[in-house]
PDB file of C-alpha atoms and ligand atoms in Angstrom:
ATOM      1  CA  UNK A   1      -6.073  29.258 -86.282  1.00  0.00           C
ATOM      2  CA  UNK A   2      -9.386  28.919 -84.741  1.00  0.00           C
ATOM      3  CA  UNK A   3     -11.112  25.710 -84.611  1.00  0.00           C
ATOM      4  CA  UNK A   4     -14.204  25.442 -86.843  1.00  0.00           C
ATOM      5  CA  UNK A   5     -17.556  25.684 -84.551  1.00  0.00           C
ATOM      6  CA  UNK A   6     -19.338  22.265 -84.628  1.00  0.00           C
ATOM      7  CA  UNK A   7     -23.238  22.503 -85.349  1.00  0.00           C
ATOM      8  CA  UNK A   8     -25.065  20.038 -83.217  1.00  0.00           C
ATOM      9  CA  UNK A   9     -28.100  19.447 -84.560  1.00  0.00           C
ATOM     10  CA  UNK A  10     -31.109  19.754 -82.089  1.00  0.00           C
ATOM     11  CA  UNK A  11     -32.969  16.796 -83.639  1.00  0.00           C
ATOM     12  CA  UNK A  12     -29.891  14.360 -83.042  1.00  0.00           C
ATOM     13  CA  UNK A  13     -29.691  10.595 -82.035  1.00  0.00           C
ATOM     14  CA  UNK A  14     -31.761  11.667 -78.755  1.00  0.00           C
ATOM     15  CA  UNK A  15     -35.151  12.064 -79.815  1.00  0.00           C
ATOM     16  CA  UNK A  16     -37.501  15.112 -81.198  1.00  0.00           C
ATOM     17  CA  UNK A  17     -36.690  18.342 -79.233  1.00  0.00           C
ATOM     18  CA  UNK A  18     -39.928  19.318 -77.197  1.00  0.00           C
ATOM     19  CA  UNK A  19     -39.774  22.745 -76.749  1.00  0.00           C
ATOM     20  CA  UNK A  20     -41.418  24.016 -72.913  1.00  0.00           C
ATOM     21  CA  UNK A  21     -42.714  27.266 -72.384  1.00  0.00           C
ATOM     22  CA  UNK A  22     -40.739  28.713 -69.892  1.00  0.00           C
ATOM     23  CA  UNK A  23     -42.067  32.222 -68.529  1.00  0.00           C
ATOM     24  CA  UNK A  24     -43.982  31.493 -65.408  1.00  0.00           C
ATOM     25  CA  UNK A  25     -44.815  28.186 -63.721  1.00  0.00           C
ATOM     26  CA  UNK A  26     -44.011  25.026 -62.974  1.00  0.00           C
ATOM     27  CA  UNK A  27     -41.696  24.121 -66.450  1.00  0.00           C
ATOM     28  CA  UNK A  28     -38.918  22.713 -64.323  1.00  0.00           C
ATOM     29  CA  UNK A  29     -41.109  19.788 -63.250  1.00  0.00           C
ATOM     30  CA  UNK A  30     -42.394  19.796 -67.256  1.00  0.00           C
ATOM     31  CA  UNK A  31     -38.637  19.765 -68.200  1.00  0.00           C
ATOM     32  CA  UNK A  32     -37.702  16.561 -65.809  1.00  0.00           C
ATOM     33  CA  UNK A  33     -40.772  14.612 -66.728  1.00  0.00           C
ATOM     34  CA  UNK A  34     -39.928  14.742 -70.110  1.00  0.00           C
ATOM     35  CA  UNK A  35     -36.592  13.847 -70.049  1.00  0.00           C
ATOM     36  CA  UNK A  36     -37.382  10.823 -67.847  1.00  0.00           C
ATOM     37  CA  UNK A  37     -39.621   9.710 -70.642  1.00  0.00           C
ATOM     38  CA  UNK A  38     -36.250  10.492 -72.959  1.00  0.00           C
ATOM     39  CA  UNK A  39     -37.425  13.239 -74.462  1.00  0.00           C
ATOM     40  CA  UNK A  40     -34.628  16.108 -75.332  1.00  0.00           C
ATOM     41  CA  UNK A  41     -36.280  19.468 -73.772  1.00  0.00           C
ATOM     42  CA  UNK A  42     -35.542  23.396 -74.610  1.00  0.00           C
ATOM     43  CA  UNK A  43     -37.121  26.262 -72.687  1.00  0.00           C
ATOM     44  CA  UNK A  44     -38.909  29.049 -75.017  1.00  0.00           C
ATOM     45  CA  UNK A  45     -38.641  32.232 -73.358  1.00  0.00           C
ATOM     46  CA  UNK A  46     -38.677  34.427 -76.621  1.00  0.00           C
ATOM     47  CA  UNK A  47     -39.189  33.557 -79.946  1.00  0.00           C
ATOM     48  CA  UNK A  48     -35.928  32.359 -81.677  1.00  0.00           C
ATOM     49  CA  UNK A  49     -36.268  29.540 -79.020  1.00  0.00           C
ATOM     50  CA  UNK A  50     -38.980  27.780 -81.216  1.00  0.00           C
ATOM     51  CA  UNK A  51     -36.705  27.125 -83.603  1.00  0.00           C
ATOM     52  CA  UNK A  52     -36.351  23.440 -84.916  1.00  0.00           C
ATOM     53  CA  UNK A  53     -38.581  22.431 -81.448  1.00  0.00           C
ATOM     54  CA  UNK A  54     -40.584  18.974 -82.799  1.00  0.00           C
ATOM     55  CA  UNK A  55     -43.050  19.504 -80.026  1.00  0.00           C
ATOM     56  CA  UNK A  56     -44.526  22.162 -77.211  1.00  0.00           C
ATOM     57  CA  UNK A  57     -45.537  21.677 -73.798  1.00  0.00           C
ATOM     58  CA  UNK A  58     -47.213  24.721 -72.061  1.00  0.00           C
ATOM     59  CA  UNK A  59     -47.073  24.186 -68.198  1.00  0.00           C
ATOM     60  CA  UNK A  60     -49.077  24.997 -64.981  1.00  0.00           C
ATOM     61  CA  UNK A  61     -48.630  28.577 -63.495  1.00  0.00           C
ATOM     62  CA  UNK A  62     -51.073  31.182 -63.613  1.00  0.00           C
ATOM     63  CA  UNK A  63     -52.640  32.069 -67.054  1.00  0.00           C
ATOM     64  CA  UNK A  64     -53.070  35.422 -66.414  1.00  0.00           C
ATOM     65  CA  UNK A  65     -49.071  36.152 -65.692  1.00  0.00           C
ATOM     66  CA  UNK A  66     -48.396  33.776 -68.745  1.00  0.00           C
ATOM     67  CA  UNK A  67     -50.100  36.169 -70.890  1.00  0.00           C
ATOM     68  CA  UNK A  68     -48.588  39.252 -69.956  1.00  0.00           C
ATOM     69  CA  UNK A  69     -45.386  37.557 -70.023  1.00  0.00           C
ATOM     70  CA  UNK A  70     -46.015  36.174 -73.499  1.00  0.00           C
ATOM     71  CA  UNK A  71     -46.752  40.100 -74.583  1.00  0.00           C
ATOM     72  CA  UNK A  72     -43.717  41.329 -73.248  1.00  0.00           C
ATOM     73  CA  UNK A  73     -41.296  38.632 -74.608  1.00  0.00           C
ATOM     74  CA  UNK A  74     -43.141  39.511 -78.170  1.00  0.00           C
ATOM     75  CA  UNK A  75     -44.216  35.278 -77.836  1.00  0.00           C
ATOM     76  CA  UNK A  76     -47.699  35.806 -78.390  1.00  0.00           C
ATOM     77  CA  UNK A  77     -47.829  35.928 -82.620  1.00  0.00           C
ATOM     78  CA  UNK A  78     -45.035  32.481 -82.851  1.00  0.00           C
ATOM     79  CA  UNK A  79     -46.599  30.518 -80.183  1.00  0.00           C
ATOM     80  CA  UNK A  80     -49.697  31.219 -81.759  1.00  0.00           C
ATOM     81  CA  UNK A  81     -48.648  29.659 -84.792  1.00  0.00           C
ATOM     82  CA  UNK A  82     -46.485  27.214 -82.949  1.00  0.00           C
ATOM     83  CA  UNK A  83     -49.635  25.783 -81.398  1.00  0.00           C
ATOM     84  CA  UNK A  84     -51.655  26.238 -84.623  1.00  0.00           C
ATOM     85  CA  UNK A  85     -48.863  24.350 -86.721  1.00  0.00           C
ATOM     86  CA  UNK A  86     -49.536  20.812 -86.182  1.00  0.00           C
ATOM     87  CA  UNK A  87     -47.045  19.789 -83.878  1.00  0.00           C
ATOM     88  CA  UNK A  88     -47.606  17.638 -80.742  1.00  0.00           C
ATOM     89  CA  UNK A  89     -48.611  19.975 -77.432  1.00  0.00           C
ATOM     90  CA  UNK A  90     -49.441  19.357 -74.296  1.00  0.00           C
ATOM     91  CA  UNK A  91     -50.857  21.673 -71.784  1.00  0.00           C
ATOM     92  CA  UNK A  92     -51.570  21.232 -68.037  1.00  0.00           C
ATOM     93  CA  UNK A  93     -54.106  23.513 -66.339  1.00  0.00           C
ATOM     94  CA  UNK A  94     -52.633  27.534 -67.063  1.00  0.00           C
ATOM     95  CA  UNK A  95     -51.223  26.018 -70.277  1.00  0.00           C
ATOM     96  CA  UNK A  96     -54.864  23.933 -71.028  1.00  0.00           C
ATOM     97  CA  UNK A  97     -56.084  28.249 -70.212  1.00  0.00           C
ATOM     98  CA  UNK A  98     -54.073  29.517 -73.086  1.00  0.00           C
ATOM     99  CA  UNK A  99     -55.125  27.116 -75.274  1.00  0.00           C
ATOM    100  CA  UNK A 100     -59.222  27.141 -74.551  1.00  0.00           C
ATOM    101  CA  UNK A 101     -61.564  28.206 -77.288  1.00  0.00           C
ATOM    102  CA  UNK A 102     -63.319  30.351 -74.316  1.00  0.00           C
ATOM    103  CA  UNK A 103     -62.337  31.427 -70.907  1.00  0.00           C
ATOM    104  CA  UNK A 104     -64.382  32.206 -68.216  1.00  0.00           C
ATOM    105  CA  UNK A 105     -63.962  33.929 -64.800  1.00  0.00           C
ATOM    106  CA  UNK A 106     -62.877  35.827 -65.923  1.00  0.00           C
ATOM    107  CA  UNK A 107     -63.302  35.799 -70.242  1.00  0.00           C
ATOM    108  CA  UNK A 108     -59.758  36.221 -70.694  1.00  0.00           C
ATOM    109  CA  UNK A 109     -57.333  36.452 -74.233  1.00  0.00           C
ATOM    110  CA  UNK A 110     -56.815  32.434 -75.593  1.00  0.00           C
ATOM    111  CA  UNK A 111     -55.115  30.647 -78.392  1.00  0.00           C
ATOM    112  CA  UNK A 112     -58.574  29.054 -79.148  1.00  0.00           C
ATOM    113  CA  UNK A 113     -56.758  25.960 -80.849  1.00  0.00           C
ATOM    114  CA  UNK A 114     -59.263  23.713 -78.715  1.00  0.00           C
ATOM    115  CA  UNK A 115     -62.679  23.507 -78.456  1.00  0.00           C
ATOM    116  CA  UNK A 116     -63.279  23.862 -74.880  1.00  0.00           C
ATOM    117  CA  UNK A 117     -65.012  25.904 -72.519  1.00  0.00           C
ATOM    118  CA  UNK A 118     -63.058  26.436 -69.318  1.00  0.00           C
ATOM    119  CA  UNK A 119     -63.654  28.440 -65.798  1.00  0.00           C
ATOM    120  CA  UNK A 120     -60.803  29.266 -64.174  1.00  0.00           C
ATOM    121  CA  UNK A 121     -60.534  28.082 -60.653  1.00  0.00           C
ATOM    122  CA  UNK A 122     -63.726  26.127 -61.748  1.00  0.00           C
ATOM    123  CA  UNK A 123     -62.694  23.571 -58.220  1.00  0.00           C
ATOM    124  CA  UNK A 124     -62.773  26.461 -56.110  1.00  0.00           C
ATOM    125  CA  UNK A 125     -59.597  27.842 -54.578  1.00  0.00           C
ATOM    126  CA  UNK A 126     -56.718  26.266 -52.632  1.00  0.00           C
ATOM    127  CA  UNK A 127     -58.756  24.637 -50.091  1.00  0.00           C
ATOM    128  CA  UNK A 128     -60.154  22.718 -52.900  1.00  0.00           C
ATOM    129  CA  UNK A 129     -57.130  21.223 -54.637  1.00  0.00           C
ATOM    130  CA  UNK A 130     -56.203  17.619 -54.531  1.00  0.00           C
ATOM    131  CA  UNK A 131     -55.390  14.483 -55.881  1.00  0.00           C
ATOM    132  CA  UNK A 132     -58.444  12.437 -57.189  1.00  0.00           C
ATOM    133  CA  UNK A 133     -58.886   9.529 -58.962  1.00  0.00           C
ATOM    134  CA  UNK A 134     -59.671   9.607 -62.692  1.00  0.00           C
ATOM    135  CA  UNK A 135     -62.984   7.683 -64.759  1.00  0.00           C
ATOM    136  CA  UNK A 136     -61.399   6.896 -68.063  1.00  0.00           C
ATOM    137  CA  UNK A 137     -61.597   3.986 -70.790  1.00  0.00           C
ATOM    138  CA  UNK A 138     -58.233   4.180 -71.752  1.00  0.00           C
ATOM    139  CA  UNK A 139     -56.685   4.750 -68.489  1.00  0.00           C
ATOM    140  CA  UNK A 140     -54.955   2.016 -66.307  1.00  0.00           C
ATOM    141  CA  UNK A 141     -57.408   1.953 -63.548  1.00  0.00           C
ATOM    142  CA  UNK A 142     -56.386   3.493 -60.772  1.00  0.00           C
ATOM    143  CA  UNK A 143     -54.887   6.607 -62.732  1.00  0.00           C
ATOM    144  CA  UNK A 144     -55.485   9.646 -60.251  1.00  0.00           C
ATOM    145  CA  UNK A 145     -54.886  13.449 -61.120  1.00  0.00           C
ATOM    146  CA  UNK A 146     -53.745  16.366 -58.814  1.00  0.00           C
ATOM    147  CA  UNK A 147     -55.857  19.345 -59.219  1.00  0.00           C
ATOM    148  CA  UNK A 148     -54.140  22.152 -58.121  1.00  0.00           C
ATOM    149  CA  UNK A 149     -56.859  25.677 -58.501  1.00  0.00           C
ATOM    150  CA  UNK A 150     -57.802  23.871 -61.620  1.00  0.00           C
ATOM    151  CA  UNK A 151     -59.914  24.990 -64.271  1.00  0.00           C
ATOM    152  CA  UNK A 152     -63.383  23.287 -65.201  1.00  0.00           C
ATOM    153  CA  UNK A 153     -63.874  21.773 -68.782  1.00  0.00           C
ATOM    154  CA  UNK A 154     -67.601  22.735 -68.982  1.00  0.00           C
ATOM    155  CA  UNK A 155     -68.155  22.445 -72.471  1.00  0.00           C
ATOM    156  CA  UNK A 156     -66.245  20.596 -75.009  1.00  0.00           C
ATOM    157  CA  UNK A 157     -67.188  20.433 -79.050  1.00  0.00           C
ATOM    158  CA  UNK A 158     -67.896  17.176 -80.957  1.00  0.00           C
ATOM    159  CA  UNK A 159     -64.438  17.172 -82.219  1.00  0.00           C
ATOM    160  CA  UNK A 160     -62.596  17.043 -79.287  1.00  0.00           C
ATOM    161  CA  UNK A 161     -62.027  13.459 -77.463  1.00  0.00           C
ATOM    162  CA  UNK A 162     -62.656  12.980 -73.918  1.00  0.00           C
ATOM    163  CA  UNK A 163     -60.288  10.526 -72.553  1.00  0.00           C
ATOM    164  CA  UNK A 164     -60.461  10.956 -68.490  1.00  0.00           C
ATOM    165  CA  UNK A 165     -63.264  12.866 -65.964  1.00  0.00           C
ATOM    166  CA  UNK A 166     -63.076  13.017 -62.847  1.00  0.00           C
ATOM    167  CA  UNK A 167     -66.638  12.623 -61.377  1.00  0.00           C
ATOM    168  CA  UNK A 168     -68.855  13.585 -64.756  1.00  0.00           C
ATOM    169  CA  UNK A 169     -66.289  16.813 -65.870  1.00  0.00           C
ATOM    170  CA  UNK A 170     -64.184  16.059 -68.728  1.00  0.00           C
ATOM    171  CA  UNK A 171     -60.562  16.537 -67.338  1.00  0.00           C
ATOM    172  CA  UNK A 172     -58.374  15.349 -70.002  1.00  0.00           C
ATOM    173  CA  UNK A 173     -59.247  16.078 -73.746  1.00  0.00           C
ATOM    174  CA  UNK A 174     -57.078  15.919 -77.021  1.00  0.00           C
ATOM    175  CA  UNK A 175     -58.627  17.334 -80.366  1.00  0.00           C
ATOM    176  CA  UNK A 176     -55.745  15.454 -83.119  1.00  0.00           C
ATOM    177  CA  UNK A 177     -52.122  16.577 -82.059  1.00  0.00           C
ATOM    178  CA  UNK A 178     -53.429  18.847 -79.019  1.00  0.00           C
ATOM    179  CA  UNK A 179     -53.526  17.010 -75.750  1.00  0.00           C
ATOM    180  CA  UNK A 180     -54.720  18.595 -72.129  1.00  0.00           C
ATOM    181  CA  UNK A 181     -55.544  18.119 -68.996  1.00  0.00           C
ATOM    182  CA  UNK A 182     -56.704  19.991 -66.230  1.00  0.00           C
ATOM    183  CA  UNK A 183     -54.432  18.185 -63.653  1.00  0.00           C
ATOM    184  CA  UNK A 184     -50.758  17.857 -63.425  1.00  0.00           C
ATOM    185  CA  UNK A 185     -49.560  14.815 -64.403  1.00  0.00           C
ATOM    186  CA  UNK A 186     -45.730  16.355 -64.504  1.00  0.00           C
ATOM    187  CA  UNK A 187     -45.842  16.394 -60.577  1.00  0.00           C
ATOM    188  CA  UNK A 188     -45.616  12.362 -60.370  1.00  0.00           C
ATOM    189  CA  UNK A 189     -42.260  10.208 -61.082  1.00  0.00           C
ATOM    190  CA  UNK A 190     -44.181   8.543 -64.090  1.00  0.00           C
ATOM    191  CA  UNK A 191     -47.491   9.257 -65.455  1.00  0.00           C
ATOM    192  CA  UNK A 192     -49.098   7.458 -68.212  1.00  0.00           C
ATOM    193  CA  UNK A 193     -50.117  10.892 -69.845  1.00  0.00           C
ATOM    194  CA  UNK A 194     -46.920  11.888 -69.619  1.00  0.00           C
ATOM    195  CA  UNK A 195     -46.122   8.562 -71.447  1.00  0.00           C
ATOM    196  CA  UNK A 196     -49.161   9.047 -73.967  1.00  0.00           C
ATOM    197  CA  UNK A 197     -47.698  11.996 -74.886  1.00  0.00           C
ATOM    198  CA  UNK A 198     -43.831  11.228 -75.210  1.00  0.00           C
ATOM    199  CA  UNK A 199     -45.624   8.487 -77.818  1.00  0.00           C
ATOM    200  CA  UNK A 200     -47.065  11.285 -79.392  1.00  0.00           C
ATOM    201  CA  UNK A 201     -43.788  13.080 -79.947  1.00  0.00           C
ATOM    202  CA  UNK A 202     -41.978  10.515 -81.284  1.00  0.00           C
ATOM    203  CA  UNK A 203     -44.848   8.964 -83.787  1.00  0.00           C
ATOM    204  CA  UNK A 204     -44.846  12.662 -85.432  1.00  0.00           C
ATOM    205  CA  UNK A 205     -41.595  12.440 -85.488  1.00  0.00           C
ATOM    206  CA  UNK A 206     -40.898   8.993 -87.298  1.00  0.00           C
ATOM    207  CA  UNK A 207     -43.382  10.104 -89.749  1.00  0.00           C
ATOM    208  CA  UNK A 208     -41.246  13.119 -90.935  1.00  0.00           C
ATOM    209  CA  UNK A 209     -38.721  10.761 -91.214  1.00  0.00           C
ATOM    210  CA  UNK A 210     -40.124   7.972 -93.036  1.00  0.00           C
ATOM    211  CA  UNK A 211     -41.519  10.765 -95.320  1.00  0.00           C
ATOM    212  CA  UNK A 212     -37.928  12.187 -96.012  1.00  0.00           C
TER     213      UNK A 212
HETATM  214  N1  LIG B 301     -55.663  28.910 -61.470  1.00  0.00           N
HETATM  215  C1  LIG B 301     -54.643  29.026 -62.473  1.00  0.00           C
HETATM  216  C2  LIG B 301     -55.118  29.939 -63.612  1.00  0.00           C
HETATM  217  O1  LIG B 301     -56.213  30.344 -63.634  1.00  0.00           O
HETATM  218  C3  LIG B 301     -54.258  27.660 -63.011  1.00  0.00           C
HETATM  219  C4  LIG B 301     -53.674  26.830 -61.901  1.00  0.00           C
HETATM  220  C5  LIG B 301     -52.652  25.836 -62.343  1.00  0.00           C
HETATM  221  O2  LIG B 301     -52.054  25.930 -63.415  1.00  0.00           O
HETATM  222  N2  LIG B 301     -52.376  24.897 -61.460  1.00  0.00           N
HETATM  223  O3  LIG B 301     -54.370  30.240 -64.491  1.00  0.00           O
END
């Protein structure tokens, strides 16, 4: 007699499953940055992965390979709506690409879910990259960023919040339940974006659940 398969829920005891998108890019890092701030992780490499996932992140990579990759796994059309849906997402630099309003340098396909203008490489190339420190209000002082070929915010609409620069460019910006930032906050043991956005997660989440 065979034993009768157990169903593990993905929202268990753990916390709200944040799903990382996991074609191209530095996801690994995403994945262990997360799960220090005790958040369970999945990679989404085609569509059924979305499934049940309480959150997104979209990492740092190169946008360009990200969207042929998202073509060819047929994730274009459900991260679309995944990003459109209300849920909590993050995005570092490629991912903060995909999610632009406009792209520049060149204009390239985006999920337009935030009102941004970006240039890609908008720091210049390698050469240029960095760590620098951040000009924020809501920021521990002392909060620094690494910019790694980064793109440049230069244009943001009225409804989305600036909450870091660095010099007078807006680097981190979050329009409701879409947070982003141009620098890579995954790449340091803890980072209080990281921790701004695990608070996020779980806020969403204990709303659902309050509301039955
Ligand atoms: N330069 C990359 C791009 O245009 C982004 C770099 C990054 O994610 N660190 O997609």
């Amino acid at each position: 007699m065979s034993a009768t398969p157990v169903v593990v829920s993905d929202v268990d005891a753990v916390g709200p499953l944040t799903g990382v998108l996991a074609l191209q890019g530095d996801f690994a890092e995403h994945e262990a940055a997360l799960q220090r701030a005790q958040l369970p992780t999945r990679q989404i490499r085609s569509p059924l992965d979305l499934a049940g996932i309480k959150a997104l992140v979209l990492p740092g990579g190169e946008s360009t390979t990200m969207l042929r990759l998202l073509d060819i796994e047929g994730l274009w059309e459900p991260m679309s709506h995944a990003v459109h849906s209300g849920m909590p997402v993050f995005a570092t630099c490629a991912g903060m690409i995909l999610l632009a309003e406009r792209v520049e340098n060149p204009v390239q396909r985006s999920f337009g879910v935030l009102p941004i203008t970006v240039v890609r490489n908008g720091y210049g190339r390698q050469l240029h990259s960095g760590t620098f420190l951040l000009r924020s209000e809501i920021l521990p002082t002392g909060t620094t960023g690494t910019f790694i070929r980064a793109p440049r915010i230069t244009h943001t609409g009225p409804e989305c919040e600036v909450l870091a620069f660095r010099g007078d460019d807006p680097v981190l910006v979050q329009k409701g339940n879409v947070l982003a930032a141009c620098f890579h906050p995954e790449l340091v043991f803890s980072h209080v974006v990281i921790a701004r956005f695990a608070a996020m997660v779980r806020e969403q989440a204990d709303c659902f659940t309050a509301a039955g």
